[in-house]
PDB file of C-alpha atoms in Angstrom:
ATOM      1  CA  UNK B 945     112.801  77.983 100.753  1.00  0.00           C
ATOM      2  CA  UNK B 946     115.453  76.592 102.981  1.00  0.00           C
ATOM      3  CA  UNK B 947     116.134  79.265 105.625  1.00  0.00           C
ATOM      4  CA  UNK B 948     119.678  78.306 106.459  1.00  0.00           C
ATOM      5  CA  UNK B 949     121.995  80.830 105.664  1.00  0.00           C
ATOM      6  CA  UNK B 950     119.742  83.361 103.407  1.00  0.00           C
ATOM      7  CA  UNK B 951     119.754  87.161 104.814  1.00  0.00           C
ATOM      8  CA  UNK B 952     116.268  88.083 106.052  1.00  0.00           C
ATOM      9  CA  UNK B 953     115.453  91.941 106.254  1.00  0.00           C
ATOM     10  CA  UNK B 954     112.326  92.554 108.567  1.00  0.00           C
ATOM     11  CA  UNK B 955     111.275  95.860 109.202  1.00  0.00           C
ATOM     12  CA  UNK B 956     109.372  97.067 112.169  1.00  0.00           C
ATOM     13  CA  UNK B 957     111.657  94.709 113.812  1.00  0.00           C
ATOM     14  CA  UNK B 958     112.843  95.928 116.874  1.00  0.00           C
ATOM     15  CA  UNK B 959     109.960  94.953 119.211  1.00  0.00           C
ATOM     16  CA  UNK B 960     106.245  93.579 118.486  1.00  0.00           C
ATOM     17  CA  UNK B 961     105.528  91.218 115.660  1.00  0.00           C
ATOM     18  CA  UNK B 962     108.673  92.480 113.436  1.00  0.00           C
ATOM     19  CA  UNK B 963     111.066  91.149 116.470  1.00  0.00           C
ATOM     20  CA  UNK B 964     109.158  87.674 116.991  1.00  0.00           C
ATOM     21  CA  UNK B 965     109.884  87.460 113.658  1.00  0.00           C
ATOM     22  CA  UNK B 966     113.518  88.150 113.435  1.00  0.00           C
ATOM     23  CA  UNK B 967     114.379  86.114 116.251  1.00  0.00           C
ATOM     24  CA  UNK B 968     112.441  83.361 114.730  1.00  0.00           C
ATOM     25  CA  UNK B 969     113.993  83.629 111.703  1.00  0.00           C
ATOM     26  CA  UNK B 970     117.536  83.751 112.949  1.00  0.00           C
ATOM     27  CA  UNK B 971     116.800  80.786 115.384  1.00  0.00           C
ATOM     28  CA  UNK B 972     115.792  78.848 112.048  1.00  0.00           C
ATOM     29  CA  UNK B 973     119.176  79.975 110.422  1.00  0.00           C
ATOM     30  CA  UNK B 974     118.900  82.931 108.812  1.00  0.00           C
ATOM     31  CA  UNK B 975     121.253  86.127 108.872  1.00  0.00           C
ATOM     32  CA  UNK B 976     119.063  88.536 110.433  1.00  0.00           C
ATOM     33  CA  UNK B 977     119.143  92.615 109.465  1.00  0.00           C
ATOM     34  CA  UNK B 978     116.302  94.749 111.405  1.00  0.00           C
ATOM     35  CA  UNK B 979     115.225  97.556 110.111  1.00  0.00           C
ATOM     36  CA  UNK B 980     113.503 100.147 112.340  1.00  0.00           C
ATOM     37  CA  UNK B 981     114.000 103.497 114.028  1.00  0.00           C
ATOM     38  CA  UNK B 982     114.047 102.768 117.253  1.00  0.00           C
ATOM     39  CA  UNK B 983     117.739 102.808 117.251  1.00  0.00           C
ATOM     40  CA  UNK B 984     117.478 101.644 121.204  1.00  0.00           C
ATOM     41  CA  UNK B 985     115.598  98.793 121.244  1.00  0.00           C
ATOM     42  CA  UNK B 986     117.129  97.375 117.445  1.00  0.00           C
ATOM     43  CA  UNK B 987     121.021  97.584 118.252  1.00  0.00           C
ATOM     44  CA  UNK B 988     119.741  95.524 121.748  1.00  0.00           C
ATOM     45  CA  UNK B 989     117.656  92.879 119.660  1.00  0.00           C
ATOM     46  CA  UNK B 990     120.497  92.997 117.125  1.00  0.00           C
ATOM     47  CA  UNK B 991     123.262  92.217 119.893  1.00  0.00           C
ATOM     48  CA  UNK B 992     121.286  89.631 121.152  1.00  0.00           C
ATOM     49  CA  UNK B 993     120.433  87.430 118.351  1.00  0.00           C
ATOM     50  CA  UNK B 994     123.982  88.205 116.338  1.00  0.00           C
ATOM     51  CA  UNK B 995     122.317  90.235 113.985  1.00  0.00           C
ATOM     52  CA  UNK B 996     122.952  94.179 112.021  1.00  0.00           C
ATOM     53  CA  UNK B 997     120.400  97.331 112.712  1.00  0.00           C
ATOM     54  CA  UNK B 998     120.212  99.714 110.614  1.00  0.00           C
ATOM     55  CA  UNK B 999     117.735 102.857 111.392  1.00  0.00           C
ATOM     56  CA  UNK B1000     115.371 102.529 108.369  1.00  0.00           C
ATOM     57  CA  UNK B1001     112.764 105.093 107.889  1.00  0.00           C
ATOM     58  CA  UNK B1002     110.395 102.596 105.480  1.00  0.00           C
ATOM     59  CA  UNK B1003     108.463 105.317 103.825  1.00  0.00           C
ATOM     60  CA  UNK B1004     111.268 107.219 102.447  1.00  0.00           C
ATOM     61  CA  UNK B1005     112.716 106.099  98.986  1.00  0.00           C
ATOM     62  CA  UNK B1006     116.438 107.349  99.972  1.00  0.00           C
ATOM     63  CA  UNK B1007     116.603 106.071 102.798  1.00  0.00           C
ATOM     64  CA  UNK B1008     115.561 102.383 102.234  1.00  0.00           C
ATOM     65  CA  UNK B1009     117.806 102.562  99.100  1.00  0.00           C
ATOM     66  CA  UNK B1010     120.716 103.287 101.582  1.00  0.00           C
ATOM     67  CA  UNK B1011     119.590 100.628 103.689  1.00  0.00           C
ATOM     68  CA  UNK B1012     119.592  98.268 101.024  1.00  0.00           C
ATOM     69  CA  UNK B1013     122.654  99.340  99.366  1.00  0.00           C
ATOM     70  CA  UNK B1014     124.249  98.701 102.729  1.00  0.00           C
ATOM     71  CA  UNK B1015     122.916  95.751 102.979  1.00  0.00           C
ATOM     72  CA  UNK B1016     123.937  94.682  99.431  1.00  0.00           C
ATOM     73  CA  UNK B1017     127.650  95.623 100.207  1.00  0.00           C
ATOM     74  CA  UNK B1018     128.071  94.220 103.808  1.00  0.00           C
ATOM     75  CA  UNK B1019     125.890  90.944 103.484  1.00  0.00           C
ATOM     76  CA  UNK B1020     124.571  90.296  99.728  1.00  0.00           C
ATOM     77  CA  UNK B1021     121.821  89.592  98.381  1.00  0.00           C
ATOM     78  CA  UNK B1022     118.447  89.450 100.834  1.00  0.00           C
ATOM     79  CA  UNK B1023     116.229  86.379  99.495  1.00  0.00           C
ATOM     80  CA  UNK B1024     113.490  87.489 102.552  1.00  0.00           C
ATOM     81  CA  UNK B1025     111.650  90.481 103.504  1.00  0.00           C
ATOM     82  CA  UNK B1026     108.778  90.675 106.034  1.00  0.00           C
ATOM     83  CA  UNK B1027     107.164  94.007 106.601  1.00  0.00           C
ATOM     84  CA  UNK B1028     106.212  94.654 110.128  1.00  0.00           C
ATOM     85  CA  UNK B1029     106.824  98.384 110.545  1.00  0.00           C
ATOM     86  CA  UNK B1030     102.962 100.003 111.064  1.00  0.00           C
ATOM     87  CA  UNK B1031     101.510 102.738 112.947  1.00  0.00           C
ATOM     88  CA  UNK B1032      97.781 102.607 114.187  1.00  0.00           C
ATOM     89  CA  UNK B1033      96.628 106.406 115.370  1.00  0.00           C
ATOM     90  CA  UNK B1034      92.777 106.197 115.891  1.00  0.00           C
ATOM     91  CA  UNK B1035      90.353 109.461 114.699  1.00  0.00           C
ATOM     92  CA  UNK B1036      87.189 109.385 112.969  1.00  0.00           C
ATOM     93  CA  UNK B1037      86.046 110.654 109.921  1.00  0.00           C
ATOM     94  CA  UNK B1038      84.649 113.913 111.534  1.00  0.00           C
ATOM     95  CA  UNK B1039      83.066 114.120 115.160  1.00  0.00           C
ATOM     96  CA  UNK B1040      82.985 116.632 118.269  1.00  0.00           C
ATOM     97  CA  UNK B1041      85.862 118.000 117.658  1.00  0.00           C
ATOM     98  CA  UNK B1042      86.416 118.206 113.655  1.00  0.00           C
ATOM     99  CA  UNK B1043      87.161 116.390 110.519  1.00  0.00           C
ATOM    100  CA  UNK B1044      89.797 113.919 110.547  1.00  0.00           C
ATOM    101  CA  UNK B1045      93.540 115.512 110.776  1.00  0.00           C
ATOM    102  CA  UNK B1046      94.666 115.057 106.726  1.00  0.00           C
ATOM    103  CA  UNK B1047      98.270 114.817 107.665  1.00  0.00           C
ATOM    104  CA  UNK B1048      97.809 111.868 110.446  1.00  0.00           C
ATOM    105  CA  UNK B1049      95.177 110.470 107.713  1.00  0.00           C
ATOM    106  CA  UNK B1050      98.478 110.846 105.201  1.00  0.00           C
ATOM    107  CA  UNK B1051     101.202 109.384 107.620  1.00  0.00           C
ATOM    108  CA  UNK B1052      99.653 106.419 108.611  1.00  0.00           C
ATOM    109  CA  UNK B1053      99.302 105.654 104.337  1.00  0.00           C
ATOM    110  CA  UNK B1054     102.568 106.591 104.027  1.00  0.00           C
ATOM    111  CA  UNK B1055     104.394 104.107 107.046  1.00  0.00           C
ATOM    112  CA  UNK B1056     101.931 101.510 106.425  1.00  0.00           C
ATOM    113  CA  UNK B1057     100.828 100.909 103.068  1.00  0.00           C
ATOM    114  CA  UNK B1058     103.612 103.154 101.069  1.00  0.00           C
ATOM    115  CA  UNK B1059     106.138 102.605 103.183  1.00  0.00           C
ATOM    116  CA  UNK B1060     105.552  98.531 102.655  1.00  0.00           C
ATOM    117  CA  UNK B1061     104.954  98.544  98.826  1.00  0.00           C
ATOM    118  CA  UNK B1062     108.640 100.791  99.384  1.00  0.00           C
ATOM    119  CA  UNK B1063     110.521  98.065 100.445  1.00  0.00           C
ATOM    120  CA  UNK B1064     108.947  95.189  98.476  1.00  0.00           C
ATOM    121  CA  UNK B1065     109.920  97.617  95.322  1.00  0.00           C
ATOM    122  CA  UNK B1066     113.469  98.028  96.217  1.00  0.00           C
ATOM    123  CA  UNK B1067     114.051  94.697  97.947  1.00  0.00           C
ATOM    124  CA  UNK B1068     112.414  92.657  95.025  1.00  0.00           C
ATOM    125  CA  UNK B1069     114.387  94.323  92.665  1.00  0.00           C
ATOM    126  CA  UNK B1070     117.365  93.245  94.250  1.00  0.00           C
ATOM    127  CA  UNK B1071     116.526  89.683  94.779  1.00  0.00           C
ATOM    128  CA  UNK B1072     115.744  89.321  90.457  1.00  0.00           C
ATOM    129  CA  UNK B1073     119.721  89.523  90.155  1.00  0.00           C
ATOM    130  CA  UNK B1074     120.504  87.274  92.605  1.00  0.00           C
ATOM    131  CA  UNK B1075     121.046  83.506  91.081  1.00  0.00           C
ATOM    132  CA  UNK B1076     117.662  81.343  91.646  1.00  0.00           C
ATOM    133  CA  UNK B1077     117.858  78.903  94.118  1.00  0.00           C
ATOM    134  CA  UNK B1078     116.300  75.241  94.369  1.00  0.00           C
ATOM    135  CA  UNK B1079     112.941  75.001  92.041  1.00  0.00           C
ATOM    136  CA  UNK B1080     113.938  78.815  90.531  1.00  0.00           C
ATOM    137  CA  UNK B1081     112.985  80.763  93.802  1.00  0.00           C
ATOM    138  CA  UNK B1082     114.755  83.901  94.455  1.00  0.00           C
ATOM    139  CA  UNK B1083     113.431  85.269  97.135  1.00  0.00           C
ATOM    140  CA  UNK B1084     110.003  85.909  99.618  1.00  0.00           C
ATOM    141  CA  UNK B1085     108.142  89.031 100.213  1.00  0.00           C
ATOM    142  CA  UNK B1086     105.433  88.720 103.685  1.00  0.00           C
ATOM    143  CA  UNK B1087     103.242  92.275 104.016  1.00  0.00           C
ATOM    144  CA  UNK B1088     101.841  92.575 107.706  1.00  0.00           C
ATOM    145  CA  UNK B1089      97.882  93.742 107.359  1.00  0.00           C
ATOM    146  CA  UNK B1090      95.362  93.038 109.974  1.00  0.00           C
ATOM    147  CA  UNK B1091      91.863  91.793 109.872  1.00  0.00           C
ATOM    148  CA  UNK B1092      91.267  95.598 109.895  1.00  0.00           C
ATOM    149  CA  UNK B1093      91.490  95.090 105.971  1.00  0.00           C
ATOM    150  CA  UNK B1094      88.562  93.325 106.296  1.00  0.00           C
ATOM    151  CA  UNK B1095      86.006  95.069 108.946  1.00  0.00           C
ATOM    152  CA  UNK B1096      87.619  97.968 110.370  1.00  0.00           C
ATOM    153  CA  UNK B1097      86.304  99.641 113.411  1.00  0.00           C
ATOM    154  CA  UNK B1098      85.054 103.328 114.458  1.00  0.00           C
ATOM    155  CA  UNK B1099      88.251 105.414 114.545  1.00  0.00           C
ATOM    156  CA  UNK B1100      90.374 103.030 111.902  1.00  0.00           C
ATOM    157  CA  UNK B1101      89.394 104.550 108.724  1.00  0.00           C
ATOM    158  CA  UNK B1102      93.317 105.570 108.389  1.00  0.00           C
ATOM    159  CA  UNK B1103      94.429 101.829 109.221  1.00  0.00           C
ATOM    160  CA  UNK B1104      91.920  99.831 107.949  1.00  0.00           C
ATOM    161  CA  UNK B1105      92.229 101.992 104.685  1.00  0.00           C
ATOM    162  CA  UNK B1106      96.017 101.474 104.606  1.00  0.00           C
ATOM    163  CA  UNK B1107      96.085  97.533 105.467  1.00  0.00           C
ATOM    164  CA  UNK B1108      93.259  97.100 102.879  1.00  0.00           C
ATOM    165  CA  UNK B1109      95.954  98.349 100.342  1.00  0.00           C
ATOM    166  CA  UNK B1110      98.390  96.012 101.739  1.00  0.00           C
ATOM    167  CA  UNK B1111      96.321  93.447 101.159  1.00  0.00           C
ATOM    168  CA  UNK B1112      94.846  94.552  97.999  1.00  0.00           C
ATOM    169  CA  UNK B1113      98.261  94.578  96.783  1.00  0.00           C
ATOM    170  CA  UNK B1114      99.395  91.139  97.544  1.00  0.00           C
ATOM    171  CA  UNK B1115      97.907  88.814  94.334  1.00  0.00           C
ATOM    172  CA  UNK B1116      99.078  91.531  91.891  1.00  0.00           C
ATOM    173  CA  UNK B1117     102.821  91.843  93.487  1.00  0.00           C
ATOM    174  CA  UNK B1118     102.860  88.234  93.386  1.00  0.00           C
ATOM    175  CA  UNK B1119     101.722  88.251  89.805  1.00  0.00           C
ATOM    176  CA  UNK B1120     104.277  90.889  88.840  1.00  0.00           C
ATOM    177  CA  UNK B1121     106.827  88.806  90.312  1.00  0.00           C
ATOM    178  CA  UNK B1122     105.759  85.544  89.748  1.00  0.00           C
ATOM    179  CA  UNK B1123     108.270  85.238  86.405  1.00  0.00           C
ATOM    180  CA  UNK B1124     111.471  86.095  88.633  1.00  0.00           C
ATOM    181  CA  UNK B1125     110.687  83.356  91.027  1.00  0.00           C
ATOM    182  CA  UNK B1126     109.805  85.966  94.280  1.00  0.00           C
ATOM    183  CA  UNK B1127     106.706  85.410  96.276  1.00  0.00           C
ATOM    184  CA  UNK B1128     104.161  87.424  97.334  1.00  0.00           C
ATOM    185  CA  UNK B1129     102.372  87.025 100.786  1.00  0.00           C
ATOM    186  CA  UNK B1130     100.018  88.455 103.228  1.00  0.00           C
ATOM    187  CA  UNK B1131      99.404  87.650 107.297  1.00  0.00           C
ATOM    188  CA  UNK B1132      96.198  89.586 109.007  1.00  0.00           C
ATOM    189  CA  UNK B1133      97.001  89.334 112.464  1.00  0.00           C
ATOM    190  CA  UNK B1134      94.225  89.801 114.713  1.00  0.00           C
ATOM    191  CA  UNK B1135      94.380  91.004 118.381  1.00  0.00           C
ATOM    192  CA  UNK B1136      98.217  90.123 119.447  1.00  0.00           C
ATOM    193  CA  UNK B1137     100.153  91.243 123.095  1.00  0.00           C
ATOM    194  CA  UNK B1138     102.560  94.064 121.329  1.00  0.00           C
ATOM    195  CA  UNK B1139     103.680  97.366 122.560  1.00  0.00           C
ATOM    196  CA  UNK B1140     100.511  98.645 121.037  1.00  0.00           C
ATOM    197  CA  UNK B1141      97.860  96.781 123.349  1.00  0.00           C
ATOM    198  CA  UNK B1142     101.059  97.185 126.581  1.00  0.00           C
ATOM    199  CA  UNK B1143      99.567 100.407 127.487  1.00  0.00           C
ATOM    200  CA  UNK B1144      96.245  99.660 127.471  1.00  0.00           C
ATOM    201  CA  UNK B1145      94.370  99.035 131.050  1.00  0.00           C
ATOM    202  CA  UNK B1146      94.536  95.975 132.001  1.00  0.00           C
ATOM    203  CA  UNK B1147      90.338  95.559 132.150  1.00  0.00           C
ATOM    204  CA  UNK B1148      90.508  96.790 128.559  1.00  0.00           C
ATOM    205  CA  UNK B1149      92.868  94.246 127.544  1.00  0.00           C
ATOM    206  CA  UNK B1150      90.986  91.497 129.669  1.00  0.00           C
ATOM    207  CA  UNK B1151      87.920  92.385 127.435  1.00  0.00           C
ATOM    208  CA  UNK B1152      89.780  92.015 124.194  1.00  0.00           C
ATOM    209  CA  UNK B1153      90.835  88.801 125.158  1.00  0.00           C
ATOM    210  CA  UNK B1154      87.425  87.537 125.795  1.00  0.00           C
ATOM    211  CA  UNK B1155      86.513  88.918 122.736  1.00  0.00           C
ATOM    212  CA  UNK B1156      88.740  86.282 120.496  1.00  0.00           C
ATOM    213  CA  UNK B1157      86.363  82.864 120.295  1.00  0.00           C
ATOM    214  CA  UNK B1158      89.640  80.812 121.028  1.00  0.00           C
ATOM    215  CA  UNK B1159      92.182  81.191 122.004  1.00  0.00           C
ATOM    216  CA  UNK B1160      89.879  83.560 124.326  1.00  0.00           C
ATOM    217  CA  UNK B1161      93.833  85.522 124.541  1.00  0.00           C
ATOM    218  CA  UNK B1162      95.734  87.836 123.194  1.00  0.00           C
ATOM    219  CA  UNK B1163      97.407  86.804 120.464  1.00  0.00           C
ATOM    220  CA  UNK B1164     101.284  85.431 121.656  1.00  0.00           C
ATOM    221  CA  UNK B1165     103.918  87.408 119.051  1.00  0.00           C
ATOM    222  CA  UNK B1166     105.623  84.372 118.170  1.00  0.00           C
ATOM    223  CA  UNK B1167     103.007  82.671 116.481  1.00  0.00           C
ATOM    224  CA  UNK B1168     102.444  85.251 114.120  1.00  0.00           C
ATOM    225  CA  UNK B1169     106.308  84.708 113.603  1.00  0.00           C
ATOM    226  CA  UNK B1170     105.906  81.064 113.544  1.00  0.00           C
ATOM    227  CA  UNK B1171     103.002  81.645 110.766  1.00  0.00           C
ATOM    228  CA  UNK B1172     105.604  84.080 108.964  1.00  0.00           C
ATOM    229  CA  UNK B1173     108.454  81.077 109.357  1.00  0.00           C
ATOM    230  CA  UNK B1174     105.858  78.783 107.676  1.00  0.00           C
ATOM    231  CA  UNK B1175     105.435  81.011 104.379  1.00  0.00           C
ATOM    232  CA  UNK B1176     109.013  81.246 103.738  1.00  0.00           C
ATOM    233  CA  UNK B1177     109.307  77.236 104.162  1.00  0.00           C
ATOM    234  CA  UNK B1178     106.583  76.654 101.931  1.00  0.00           C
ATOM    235  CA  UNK B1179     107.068  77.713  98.621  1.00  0.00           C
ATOM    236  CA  UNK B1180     103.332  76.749  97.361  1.00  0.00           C
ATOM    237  CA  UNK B1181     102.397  79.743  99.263  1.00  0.00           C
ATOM    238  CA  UNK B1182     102.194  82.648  97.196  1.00  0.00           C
ATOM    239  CA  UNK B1183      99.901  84.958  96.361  1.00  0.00           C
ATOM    240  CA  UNK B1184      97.807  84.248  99.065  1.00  0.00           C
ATOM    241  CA  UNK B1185      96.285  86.145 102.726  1.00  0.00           C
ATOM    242  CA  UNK B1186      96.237  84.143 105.760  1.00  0.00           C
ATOM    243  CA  UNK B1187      94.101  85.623 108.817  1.00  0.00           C
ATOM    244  CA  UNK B1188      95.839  84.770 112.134  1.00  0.00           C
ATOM    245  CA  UNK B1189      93.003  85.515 114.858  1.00  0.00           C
ATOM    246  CA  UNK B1190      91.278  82.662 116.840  1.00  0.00           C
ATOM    247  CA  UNK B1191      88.078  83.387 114.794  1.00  0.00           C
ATOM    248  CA  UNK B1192      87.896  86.875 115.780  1.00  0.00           C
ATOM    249  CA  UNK B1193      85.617  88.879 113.748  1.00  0.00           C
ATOM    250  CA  UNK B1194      85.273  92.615 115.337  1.00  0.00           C
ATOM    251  CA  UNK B1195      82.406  94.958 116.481  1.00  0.00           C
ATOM    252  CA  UNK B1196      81.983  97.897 114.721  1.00  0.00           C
ATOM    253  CA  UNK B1197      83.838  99.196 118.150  1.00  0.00           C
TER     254      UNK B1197
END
């Protein structure tokens, strides 16, 4: 897909991975819209890149239909979407002091893997009215996992279980959607410098770095954005789950 000019929605977007991304996008011509609910730290990255926030709780049905709807009315019709709104509590199954909290177990489904099938729903509905572009594409959907998916640690059975379903999902959303021209794409970051890792010591972060085989870093935001910028470009991709983590392949902790 050509980039210039199409609306790109990314949620998550107002630091981390989701801003890389926007910024990338927009610097590659796109009219950016972040959704997030940091209402702060979006209307800055909005301001600064010429883009529209709007506070999007992902895992509620009303109010990513009013996001969208807004979006519809102000902009048009979105032809990209990439989910990068996640949450990563850790807590094992049961240890010294109990069995896993349900409700945290429940939240981090519901922001991660419902909240992303949420806006891939809505979003991909959307895009099948809009006319199809060059070679009948309409539009590009790019889930955020993690190579959690894949070999989670002790204390990720919430995130690993929720980013499995995000990948899980991917081949079968692309299937659904192949006939309407929209696809269907997965990135498994690995260990990358966000917020997240920010407040960890810096020894601890030192050690995570020297875990990856190489880079031996922490991951730099804007190449999972450039990897993001790649799948939109190229419409062969589809369907398909690219890990982006300098070999890494983690410890059980």
């Amino acid at each position: 897909m050509d980039i210039q000019g199409q609306i790109a929605i990314v949620t998550g977007a107002a630091s981390g991975l989701g801003e890389a991304t926007i910024r990338a996008l927009s610097a590659a011509g796109a009219k950016p819209v972040l959704w997030d609910l940091n209402a702060e730290l979006g209307e800055a990255v909005a301001a600064d890149i010429g883009g529209r926030f709007i506070s999007t709780d992902v895992s509620s049905p009303d109010g990513v239909e009013a996001s969208l709807a807004s979006v519809l009315k102000t902009e048009g019709v979105p032809r990209i979407l990439v989910n990068c709104a996640g949450i990563g509590p850790a807590q094992k199954t049961a240890g010294k002091k109990g069995a896993h909290d349900f409700n945290l177990f429940a939240k981090v489904i519901a922001v991660n893997l419902t909240g992303t099938f949420n806006t891939c729903r809505l979003v991909a509905a959307a895009m099948r009215e809009a006319e199809p572009l060059a070679g009948g594409e309409r539009g590009v959907l790019i889930n955020t996992a993690s190579i959690a998916a894949q070999g989670g640690q002790i204390g990720q059975v919430a995130y690993a279980s929720s980013k499995g379903g995000v990948l899980a999902m991917t081949l079968p959303m692309a299937r659904d959607l192949a006939q309407d021209g929209i696809r269907c794409n997965v990135i498994m970051p690995g260990l990358f410098d966000t917020p997240l890792l920010a407040t960890a010591p810096e020894e601890v972060r030192q050690a995570l770095a020297a875990s990856i085989p190489f880079p031996p870093r922490l991951g730099d935001p804007n190449e999972f954005a450039s990897m993001a910028v790649e799948i939109v470009r190229n419409t062969m991709m589809n369907g398909a789950s690219v890990r982006v983590d300098g070999a890494l392949r983690m410890a059980p902790k």
